[in-house]
Each structure stands twice: as C-alpha cells, then as structure tokens.
XYZ file of C-alpha atoms in Angstrom:
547
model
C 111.598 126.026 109.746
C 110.493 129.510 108.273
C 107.313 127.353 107.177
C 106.175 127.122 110.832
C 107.221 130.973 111.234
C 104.673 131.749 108.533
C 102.258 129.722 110.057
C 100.710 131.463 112.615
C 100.588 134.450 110.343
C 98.445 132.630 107.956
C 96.379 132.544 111.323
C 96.584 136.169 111.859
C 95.766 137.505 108.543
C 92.402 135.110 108.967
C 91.666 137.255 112.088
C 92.461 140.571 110.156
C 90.112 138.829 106.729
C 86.873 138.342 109.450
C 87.291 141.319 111.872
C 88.709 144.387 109.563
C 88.396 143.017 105.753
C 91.982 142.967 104.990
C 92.843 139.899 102.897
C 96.313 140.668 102.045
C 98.409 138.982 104.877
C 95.898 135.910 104.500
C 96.814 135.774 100.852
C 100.207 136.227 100.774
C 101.374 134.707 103.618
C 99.309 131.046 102.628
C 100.962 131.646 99.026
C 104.654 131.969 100.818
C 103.836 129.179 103.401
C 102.732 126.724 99.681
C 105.787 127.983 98.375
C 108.437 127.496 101.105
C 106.946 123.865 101.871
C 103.824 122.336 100.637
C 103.494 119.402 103.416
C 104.134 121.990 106.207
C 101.189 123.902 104.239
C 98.659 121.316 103.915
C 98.486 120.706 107.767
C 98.230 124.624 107.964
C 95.923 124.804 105.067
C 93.300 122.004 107.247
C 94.215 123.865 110.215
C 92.635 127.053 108.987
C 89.466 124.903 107.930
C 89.507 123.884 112.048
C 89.635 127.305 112.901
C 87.589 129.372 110.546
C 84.122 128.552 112.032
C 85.208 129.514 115.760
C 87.144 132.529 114.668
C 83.943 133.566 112.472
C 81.660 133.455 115.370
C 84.385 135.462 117.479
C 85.726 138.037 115.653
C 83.646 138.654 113.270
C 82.143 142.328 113.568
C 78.584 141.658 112.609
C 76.628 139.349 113.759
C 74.567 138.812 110.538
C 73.902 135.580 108.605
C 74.986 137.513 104.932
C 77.555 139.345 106.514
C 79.126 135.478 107.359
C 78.245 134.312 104.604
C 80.088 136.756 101.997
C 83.166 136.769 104.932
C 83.171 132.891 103.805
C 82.670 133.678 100.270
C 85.783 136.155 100.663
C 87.901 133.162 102.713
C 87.194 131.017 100.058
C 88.385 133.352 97.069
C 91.223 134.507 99.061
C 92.778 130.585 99.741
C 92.125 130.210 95.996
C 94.371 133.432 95.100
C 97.097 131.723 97.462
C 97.432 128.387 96.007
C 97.246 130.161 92.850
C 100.172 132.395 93.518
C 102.040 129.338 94.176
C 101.088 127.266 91.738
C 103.767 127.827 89.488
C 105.754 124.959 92.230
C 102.875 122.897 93.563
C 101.362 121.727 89.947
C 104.899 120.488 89.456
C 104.723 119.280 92.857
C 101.479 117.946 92.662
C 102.085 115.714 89.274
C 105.333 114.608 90.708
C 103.874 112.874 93.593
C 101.861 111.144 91.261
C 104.860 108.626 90.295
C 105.752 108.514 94.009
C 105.266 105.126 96.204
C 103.008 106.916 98.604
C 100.864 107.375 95.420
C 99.208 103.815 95.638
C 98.622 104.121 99.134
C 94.753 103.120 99.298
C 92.236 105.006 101.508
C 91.436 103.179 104.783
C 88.258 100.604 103.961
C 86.953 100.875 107.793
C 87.558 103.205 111.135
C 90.134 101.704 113.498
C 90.998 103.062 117.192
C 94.990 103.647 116.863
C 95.135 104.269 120.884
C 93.086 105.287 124.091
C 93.107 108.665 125.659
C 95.476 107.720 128.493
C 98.304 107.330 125.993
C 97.426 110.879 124.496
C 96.963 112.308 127.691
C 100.500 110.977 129.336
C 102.328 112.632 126.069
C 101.379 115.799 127.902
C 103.938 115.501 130.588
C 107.065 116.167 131.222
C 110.306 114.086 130.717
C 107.968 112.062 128.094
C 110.956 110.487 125.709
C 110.229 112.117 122.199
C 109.188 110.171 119.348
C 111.012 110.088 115.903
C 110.819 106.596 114.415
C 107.476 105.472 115.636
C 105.463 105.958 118.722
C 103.033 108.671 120.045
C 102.548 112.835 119.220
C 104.641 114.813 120.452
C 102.141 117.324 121.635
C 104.188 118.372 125.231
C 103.777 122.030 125.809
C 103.854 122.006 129.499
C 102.117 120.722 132.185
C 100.397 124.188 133.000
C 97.969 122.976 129.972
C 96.152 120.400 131.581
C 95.348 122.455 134.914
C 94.267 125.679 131.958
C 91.624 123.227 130.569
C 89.101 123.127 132.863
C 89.724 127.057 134.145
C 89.043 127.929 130.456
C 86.072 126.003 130.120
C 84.758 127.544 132.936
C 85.748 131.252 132.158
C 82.561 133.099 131.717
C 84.722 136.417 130.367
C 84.479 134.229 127.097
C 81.005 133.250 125.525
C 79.562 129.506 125.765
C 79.441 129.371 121.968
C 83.325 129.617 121.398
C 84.278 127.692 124.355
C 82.594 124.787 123.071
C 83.525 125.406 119.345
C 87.186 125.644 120.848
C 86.710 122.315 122.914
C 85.314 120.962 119.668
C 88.371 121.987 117.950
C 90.843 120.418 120.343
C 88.638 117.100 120.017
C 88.800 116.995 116.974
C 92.206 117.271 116.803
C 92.416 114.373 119.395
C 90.594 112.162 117.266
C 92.273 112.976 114.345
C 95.472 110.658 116.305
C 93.524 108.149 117.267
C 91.429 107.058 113.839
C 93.326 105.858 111.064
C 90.866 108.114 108.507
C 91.581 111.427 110.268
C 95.216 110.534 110.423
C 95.417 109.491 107.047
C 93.838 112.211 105.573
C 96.300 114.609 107.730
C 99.272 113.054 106.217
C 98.334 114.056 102.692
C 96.172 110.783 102.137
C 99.392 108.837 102.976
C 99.886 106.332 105.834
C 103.925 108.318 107.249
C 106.567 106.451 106.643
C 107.944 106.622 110.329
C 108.185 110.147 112.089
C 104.383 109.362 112.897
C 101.979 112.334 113.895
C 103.537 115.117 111.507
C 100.785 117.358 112.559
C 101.010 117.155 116.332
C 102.327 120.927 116.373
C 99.017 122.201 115.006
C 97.148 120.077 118.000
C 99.655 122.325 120.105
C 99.352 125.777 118.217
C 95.014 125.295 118.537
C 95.647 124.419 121.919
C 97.420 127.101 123.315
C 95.017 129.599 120.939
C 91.863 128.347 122.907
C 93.337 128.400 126.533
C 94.948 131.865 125.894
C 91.871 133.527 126.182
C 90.729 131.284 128.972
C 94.273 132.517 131.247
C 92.426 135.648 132.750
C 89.466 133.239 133.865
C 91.829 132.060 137.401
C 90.316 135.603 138.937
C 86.841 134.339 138.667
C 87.270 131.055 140.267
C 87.506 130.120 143.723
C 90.481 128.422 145.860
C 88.555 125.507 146.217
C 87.632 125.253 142.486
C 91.453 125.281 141.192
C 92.642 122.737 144.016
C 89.749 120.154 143.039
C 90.872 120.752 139.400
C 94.638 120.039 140.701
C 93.477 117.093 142.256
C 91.404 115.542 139.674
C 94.604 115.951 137.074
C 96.829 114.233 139.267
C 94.296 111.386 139.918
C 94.712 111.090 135.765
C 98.726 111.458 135.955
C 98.994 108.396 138.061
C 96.319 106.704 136.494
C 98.304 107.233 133.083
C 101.318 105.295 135.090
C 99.342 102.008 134.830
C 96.793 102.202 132.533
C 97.197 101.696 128.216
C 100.074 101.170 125.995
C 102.342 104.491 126.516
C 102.980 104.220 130.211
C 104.571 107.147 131.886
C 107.339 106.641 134.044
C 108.149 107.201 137.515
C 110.114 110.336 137.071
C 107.773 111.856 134.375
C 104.883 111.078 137.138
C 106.391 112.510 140.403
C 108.312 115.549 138.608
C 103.985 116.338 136.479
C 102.528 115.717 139.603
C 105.480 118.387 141.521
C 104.702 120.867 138.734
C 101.003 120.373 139.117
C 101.197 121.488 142.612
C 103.528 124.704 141.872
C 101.163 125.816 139.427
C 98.043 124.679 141.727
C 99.754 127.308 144.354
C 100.383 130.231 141.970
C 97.345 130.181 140.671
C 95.571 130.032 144.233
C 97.538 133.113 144.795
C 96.452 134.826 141.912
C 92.699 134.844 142.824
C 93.883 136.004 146.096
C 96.600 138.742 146.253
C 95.426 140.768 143.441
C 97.741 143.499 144.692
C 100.820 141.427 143.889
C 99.394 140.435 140.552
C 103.085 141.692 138.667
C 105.605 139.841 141.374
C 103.016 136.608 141.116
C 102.480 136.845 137.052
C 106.602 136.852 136.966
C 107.056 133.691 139.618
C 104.391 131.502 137.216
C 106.632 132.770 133.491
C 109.555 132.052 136.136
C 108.214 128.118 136.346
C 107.341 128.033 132.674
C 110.499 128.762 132.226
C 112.841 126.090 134.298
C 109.984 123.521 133.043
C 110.187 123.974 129.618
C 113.735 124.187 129.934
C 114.421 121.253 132.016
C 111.831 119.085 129.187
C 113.936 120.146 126.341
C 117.327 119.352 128.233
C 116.182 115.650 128.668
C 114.436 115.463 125.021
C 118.120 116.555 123.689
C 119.410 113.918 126.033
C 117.159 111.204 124.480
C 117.663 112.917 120.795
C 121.290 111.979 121.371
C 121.055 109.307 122.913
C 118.906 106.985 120.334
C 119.321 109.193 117.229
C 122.670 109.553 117.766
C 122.378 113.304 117.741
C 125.806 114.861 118.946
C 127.904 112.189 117.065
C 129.992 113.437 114.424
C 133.278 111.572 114.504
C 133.757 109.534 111.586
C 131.323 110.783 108.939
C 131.651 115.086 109.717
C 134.530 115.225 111.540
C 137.815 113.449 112.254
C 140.751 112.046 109.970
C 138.719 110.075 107.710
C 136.463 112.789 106.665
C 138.977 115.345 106.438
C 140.859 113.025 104.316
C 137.987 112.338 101.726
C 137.237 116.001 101.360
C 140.946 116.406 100.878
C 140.782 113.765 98.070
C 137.598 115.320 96.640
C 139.317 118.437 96.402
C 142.174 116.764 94.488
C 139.655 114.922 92.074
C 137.670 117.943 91.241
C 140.766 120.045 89.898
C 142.856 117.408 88.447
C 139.598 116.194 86.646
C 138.388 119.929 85.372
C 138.652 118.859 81.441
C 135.900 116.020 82.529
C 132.494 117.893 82.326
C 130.550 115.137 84.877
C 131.728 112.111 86.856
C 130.477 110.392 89.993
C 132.364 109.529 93.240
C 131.377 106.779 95.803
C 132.212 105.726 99.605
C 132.327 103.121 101.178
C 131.200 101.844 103.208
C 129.328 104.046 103.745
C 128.126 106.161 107.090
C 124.862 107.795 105.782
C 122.023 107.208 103.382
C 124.148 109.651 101.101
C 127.742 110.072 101.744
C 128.684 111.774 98.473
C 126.151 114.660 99.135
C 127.689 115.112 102.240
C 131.384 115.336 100.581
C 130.381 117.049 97.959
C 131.006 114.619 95.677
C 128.495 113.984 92.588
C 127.312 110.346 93.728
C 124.308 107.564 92.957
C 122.847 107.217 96.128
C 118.971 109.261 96.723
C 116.991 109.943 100.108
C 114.134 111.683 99.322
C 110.575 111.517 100.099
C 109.786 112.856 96.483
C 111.474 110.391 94.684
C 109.569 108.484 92.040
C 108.248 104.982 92.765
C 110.717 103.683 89.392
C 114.113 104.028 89.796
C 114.020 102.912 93.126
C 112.207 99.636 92.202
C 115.027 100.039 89.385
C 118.331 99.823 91.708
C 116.486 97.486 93.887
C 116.400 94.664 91.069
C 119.377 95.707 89.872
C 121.331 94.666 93.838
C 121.755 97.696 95.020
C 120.528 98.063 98.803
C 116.865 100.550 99.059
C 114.558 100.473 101.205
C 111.525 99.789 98.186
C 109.947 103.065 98.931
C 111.961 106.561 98.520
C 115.550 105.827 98.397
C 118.927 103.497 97.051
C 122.178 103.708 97.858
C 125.858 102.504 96.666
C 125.886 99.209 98.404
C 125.443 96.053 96.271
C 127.242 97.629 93.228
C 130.022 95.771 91.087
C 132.429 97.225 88.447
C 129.978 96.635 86.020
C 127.627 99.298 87.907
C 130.000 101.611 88.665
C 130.565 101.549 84.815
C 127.499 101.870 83.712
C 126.645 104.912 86.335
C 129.597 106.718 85.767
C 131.003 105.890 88.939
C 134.819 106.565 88.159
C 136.230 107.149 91.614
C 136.177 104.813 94.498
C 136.990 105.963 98.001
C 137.651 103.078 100.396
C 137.253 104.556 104.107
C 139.300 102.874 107.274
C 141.780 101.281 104.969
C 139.013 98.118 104.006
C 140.225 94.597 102.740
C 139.660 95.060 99.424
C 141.287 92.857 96.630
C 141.107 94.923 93.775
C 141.983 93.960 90.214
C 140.045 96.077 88.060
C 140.419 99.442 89.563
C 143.702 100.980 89.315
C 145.086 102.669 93.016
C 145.899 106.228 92.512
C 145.778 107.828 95.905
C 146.316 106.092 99.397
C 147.091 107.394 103.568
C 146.746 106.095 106.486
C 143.060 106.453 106.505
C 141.785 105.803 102.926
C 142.416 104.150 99.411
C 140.924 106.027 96.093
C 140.367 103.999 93.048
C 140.240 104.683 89.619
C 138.195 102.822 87.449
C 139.145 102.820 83.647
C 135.623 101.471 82.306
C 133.329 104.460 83.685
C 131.029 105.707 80.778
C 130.282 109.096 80.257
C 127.015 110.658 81.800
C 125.403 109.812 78.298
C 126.416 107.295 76.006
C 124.587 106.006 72.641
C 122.941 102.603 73.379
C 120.244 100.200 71.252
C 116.750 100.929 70.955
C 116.086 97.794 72.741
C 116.992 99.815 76.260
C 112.972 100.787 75.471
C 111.958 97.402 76.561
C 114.355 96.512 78.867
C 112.421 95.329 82.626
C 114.170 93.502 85.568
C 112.367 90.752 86.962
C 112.565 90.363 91.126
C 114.462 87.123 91.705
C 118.114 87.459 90.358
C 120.064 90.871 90.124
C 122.766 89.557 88.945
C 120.750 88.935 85.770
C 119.038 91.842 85.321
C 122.340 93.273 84.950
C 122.950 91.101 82.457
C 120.240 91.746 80.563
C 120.924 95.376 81.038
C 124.068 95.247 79.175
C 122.814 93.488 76.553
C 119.926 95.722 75.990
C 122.286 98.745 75.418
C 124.416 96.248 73.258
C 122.138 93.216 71.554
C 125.676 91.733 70.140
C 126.619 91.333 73.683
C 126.132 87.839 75.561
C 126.182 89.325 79.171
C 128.908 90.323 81.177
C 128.638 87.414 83.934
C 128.390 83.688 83.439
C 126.342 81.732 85.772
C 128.634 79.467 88.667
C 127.356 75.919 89.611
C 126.879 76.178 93.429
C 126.266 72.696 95.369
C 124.080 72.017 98.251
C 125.658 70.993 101.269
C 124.474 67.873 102.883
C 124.803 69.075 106.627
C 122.648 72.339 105.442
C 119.295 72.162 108.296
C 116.984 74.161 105.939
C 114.205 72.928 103.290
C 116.243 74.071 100.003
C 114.410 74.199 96.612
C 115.621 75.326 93.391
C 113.753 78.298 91.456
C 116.043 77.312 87.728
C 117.287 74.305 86.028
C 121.102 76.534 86.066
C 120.919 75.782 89.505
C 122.094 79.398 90.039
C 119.272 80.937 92.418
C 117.646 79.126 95.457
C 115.333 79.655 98.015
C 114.841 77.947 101.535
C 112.676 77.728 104.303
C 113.204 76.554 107.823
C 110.838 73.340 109.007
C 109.783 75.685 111.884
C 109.587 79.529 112.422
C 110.631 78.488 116.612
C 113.645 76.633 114.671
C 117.069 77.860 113.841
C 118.646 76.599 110.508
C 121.572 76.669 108.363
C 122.128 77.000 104.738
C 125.773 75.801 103.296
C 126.144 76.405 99.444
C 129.175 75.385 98.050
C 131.014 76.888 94.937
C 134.547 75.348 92.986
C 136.149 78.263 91.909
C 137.639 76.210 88.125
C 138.529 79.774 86.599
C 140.376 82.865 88.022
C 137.959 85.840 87.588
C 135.920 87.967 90.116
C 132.920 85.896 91.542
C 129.589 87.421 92.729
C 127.129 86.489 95.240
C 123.681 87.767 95.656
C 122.266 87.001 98.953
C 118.329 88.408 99.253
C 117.904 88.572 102.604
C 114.093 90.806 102.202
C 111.465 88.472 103.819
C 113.505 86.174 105.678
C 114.597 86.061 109.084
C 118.383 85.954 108.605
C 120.804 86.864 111.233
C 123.343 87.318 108.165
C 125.924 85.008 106.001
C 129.071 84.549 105.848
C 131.623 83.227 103.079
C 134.393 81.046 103.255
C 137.302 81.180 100.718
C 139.304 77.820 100.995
C-alpha cells in the first residue's frame, strides 16, 4: 500500500517540476515508488505521461514554446534520474521477468472492443459487487462523480484548453478498458492473470484531479441547468439496468438514482443560499460520507462473502492450526543440529501452507516465478496451475525424498496407510511423519542431471527418469502395473504405449456423459500409484476401488 501513498506525490512534485522548477520530490519520490513496487510504478509511471501535457498547459508559469520545451527536456531527465536511482532492483527485476510465463505473452495482432460504455458507466454506482477474479473496473468513487461531469465541463472559472485536455484524459483512460491494446499495454504488455483492470485506481485518481477544479463551477450555473443534468444521469442509470453485459441491479439503481437526487438538491441550494454556503458545504461531505460508507460496508459484505474474506477457522485459527504451529515449534528445536529441512501439510488449505506455519516447504505462489520449475513440478505430478505456481499435492515418498521433505503433517486425522514414514507425533487433530529417506538440501548426483527433460504424458516416469539421471546405475524406482480395460467402460479408450501403462479417452459426444473403468490385479504387496491427468478434459473426478 505505501506504493499508492507515494503516488500522488509523484503527481505533486510534477506540479512543483512545471510551476516552481523544483525537481527533487519528482525524482525521489518516482525512484521510492520503482523501488517499493515496480507494477504499482509502471501504471504511475504512464499515468504521469497522461497528465504531463494538461498539467504543462496549466501550471506552467510561462506561456512560451522554449520555456515548454526545456520544462519537457527537464521531465524527461528527471524520470531518467528516478529509474536510475532504482535501478539497482528493477534491472534484476527486469531480467527476471524475462524467464517468467507472462514473458511469451504476444502483442495483440488486431483492436478488439472488450465492452460498451453502459457496462463502464454502471461500475460507477453504488452497491456495484466488486470484482476480484474476473469482471469489470472497479472505478466506484461515488455517485456525486457523474452529476460533477457535466458542471465541470461547463465551468468557465477553468480555461477551454484544459477542460478538454482533462476530458481527453478521462477518455482515454476509458478506452484504455475497453481495447485489448490499451489494456495490454497497461498491464506491463501482459494479458492479467485474473484480478482484471489493475489500473482502474489511476482512472479514479485522474478523475477526481479534473472534476476538483470543476467543484466551484455549481455557483455559475443555474437551477434549471443542474436538475436537467440530474435528469439526464438518471435516464442513463436506468438505462444501464437493461442495456449490455454488466447489468445493474435493482437496489444499485433505486439507492444511484436516491443519491442522485440528494446531491441534485444540495447542489441547487448551493447556487442559491450563498449565505449558508458553510452549513450546506458540511450537509453534501455529510452525504459523501454515509455513501461511501454504506458502498464499502456492502463491498466487505461481498469480499466475504465470495472470497471468503472473514474466514479463518481451520487454516489461521482453531485446534488444527494451533496444533501444527505447536508441532513446528517442536520440529524446529529438536531438529537444531539439521542446518535445512522442509515440512509439508496436507491437505492442504492454501496455495502455501508451510509459509503460513512457518515451516520451510515446496510449494510457490508468486507472480515472479520463472516459467521452468513450474513446467518442472507440473511433469513431475505435482498439482500447478502451468503459469506462476506448484504446490505439495501429487507428491510420493520418492518426492518428498528427493526435495527434502522430511516431515509430514497430516491435518483432521486423514486415512492414511502409511508404511514408509515412521509416526512420531500424533493428537486428536493431527499425525506428523517422519520420513527416513529425505536427502539433504544438496546432494552429489551424475552429470547426466544436465540433460535430464520430462516429457508431458506420464509423471510417473519422469520421476523415474529423474532418479536415474542423478544415479545412471539405477533402473527407476517404480515398475510399470498392467491395468485392463473394462468392458462396461462408455468412453472411446486408446492406448498412447505398447506397456499399456498410460491411456487416453474421449467421449462419442461432448452432450454425452461417459465412464472409464480401468482395472488393476494387485500380484505383489508394495505401494501402487495412479496418475490421473484430468487438464483438458471435462471430468467430474475418479474414484478408486480397492477389492
């Protein structure tokens, strides 16, 4: 958050560069701002590019072509000095995002509409459901906005030229949602992975810094002039109810439409009882207020309510997790003479349980993780979602080996048959394995690791191949099991190997519902595996029958 505190006083020290020739809080504030958070600073950084022209024109001192034009000279030189104070993070920054999935994403071949204006107009009002996974900006800032507009617009106080340099600002800004270039290019030439419209709070922030200066224009207009505005805007709020993709509903209609009026009424007052200007000025931040409030009460409610915001029983607070950060403490100090191991749970509750244990674990969720070693654990079984992240599930004792992995926490006391671990702690609420095989953080292993590459179809045999490229005398640790088709399966089944040890099947029609039965004689006692890709395919799940 202190990114978006700096923000506006990049903004500022632009003002202070153009009107009194003081660069410093420009500079130092857009190197802290890189510093703190370069994606927060890249939307600021094309922000500033937005704004320069209109702030030039307005604050700028002298009204002289050179005078502008070494002002810009000076802009440029100062943003140059500010990335270059930072640069000692966001080189290393810049060259990690090189080996990042969003890398390869390629630049948009044509312009594409993403949405009409009625679905960016209705995310204006209040009681408008945020959006997190995917959706429309979230660019609410009260209803008050739309009625400011047109008053602005019309405020003669403020010259023609930066009224329409602000409206082209806020257009531009519009159109930056709704075309898939503009957007792109916002999202640091990366199509978001969810949590769409990153930038909507600099739509907001140029916004409000245009109809600011338009506020004091209500004393030149007439009655007449801010109730046919009033009326024209809630002609648009109910036409937003039925028209385009994000319809509004009733309750964010009538309760826009209320708050319309109140403001329609203060405002009338203003350009008449000039006398009661202070009493007025504190009934209209007094209706801010309870709107603003009452908008962020039901966007908490929705928060919750989908994202599961208030829940913490289970994963931060309650017997289980107090009992796994008992038995973390316990590892830790009767481990001290061990310089690194890992700790898993499971199953687990978040993308990274033994971060939030403070455990040392496998698992990764980060946007700056590199493209590899999550195509890596992917082929190797465990579960990631191919992009930025992996996680413990799909792991074996082999794994665990491998990875260090030497405890094993079992939360909610799970049916687990467990023959290679050996039980060492146990309550009512979990079970902690040890397990006897787990290497050390680094271990010596054959040069033939160098060309070692997993291939997509079978995990189970990249691990194979894993082990034997860190040991060429070894034949694998897991030997293929004959699985036979079941006649009564309803799906097209064809075989990718002559081991008949990997399959794939289709259904005969996409409106159909099939079922595959595979069928495996267990003729040895040992630990069996199953890998069951379900990326692609329309699976409601599988199940396993032991007989």
């Amino acid at each position: 958050l202190d990114s978006l505190y700096v923000a506006p006083l990049v903004v500022l020290g632009m003002v202070y560069l153009i009107r009194d020739k003081n660069i410093w809080l420009y500079t130092l504030s857009l190197a802290y701002l890189l510093f703190v958070n370069f994606y927060i600073a890249w939307f600021v950084c094309l922000m500033t590019a937005i704004l320069y022209i209109p702030f030039l024109f307005r604050f700028s001192p002298v009204n002289k072509p050179l005078e502008k034009l070494l002002t810009s000279l000076k802009m440029v030189f100062c943003s140059a000095l500010g990335i270059g104070l930072s640069a000692i993070l966001i080189w290393p920054v810049y060259q990690a995002l090189q080996v990042t999935s969003a890398a390869n994403d390629a630049f948009p071949s044509g312009i594409e509409k993403v949405a009409s204006l009625f679905d960016y107009f209705g995310q204006h009002l209040i009681l408008v459901e945020p959006t997190v996974r995917s959706g429309f900006p979230n660019i609410y800032a009260g209803v008050f906005v739309l009625l400011l507009i047109p008053i602005a617009l019309l405020n003669t106080k403020v010259k023609l030229r930066d009224r329409i340099l602000g409206l082209l600002a806020i257009t531009f800004m519009v159109l930056s949602f709704s075309t898939n270039i503009l957007n792109f290019i916002w999202h640091g030439f990366h199509y978001p992975n969810q949590l769409p419209y990153r930038n909507s709070f600099i739509y907001i922030f140029i916004l409000l810094t245009f109809l600011y200066e338009g506020l004091p224009g209500i004393r030149q207009l007439r009655r007449e002039t801010i109730i046919g505005f009033s009326f024209s805007i809630v002609l648009i709020i109910m036409a937003a109810e039925k028209i385009g993709e994000n319809r509004t509903s009733d309750y964010t209609t009538l309760l826009s439409i209320l708050f319309i009026l109140l403001y329609t009424l203060i405002f009338v007052r203003l350009t008449d009882d000039r006398q009661y200007k202070r009493p007025i000025t504190l009934l209209l931040l007094s209706v801010m207020i309870i709107e603003i409030g009452l908008s962020t009460s039901i966007g908490l409610y929705y928060l919750d309510k989908n994202e599961y915001f208030g829940s913490r029983e289970g994963y931060a607070s309650g017997t289980v997790p107090e009992s796994i950060r008992t038995c973390a403490s316990q590892l830790k100090s009767s481990t001290e003479d061990a310089l690194f191991f890992r700790t898993e749970v499971y199953p687990s509750k978040t993308s990274n349980d033994p971060s939030l244990y403070s455990l040392n674990g496998l698992p990764l969720f980060a946007s700056t993780t590199a493209e590899a070693p999550v195509s890596f654990f992917k082929e190797l079984g465990f579960f990631s979602n191919g992009i930025n992240s992996y996680k413990y599930d799909g792991s074996n004792i082999v794994m665990d080996s491998l990875f260090g992995i030497r405890y094993l926490i079992l939360r909610n006391k799970s049916h687990w048959q467990e023959n290679t671990r050996e039980l060492i702690m146990s309550n009512d609420d979990i079970d902690v394995y040890e397990n006897p095989f787990a290497l050390s953080i680094g271990f010596a292993a054959s040069s033939d690791i160098k060309f070692y590459n997993t291939h997509y179809e079978n995990p189970l045999e990249n691990q194979n191949q894993l082990v034997q490229a860190i040991d060429p005398d070894s034949s694998g640790v897991f030997i293929p099991a004959l699985l036979e088709i079941d006649p009564a399966s309803q799906a097209d089944l064809s075989s990718f190997n002559q081991s008949d040890t990997i399959f794939s099947f289709v259904k005969g029609s996409d409106d159909e519902t099939a079922e595959l039965k595979l069928t495996l004689t267990a003729e040895e006692e040992g630990t069996y595996y199953l890998a069951f890709d379900m990326r692609g395919h329309k699976t409601s799940g599988g199940k396993i029958t032991i007989d």
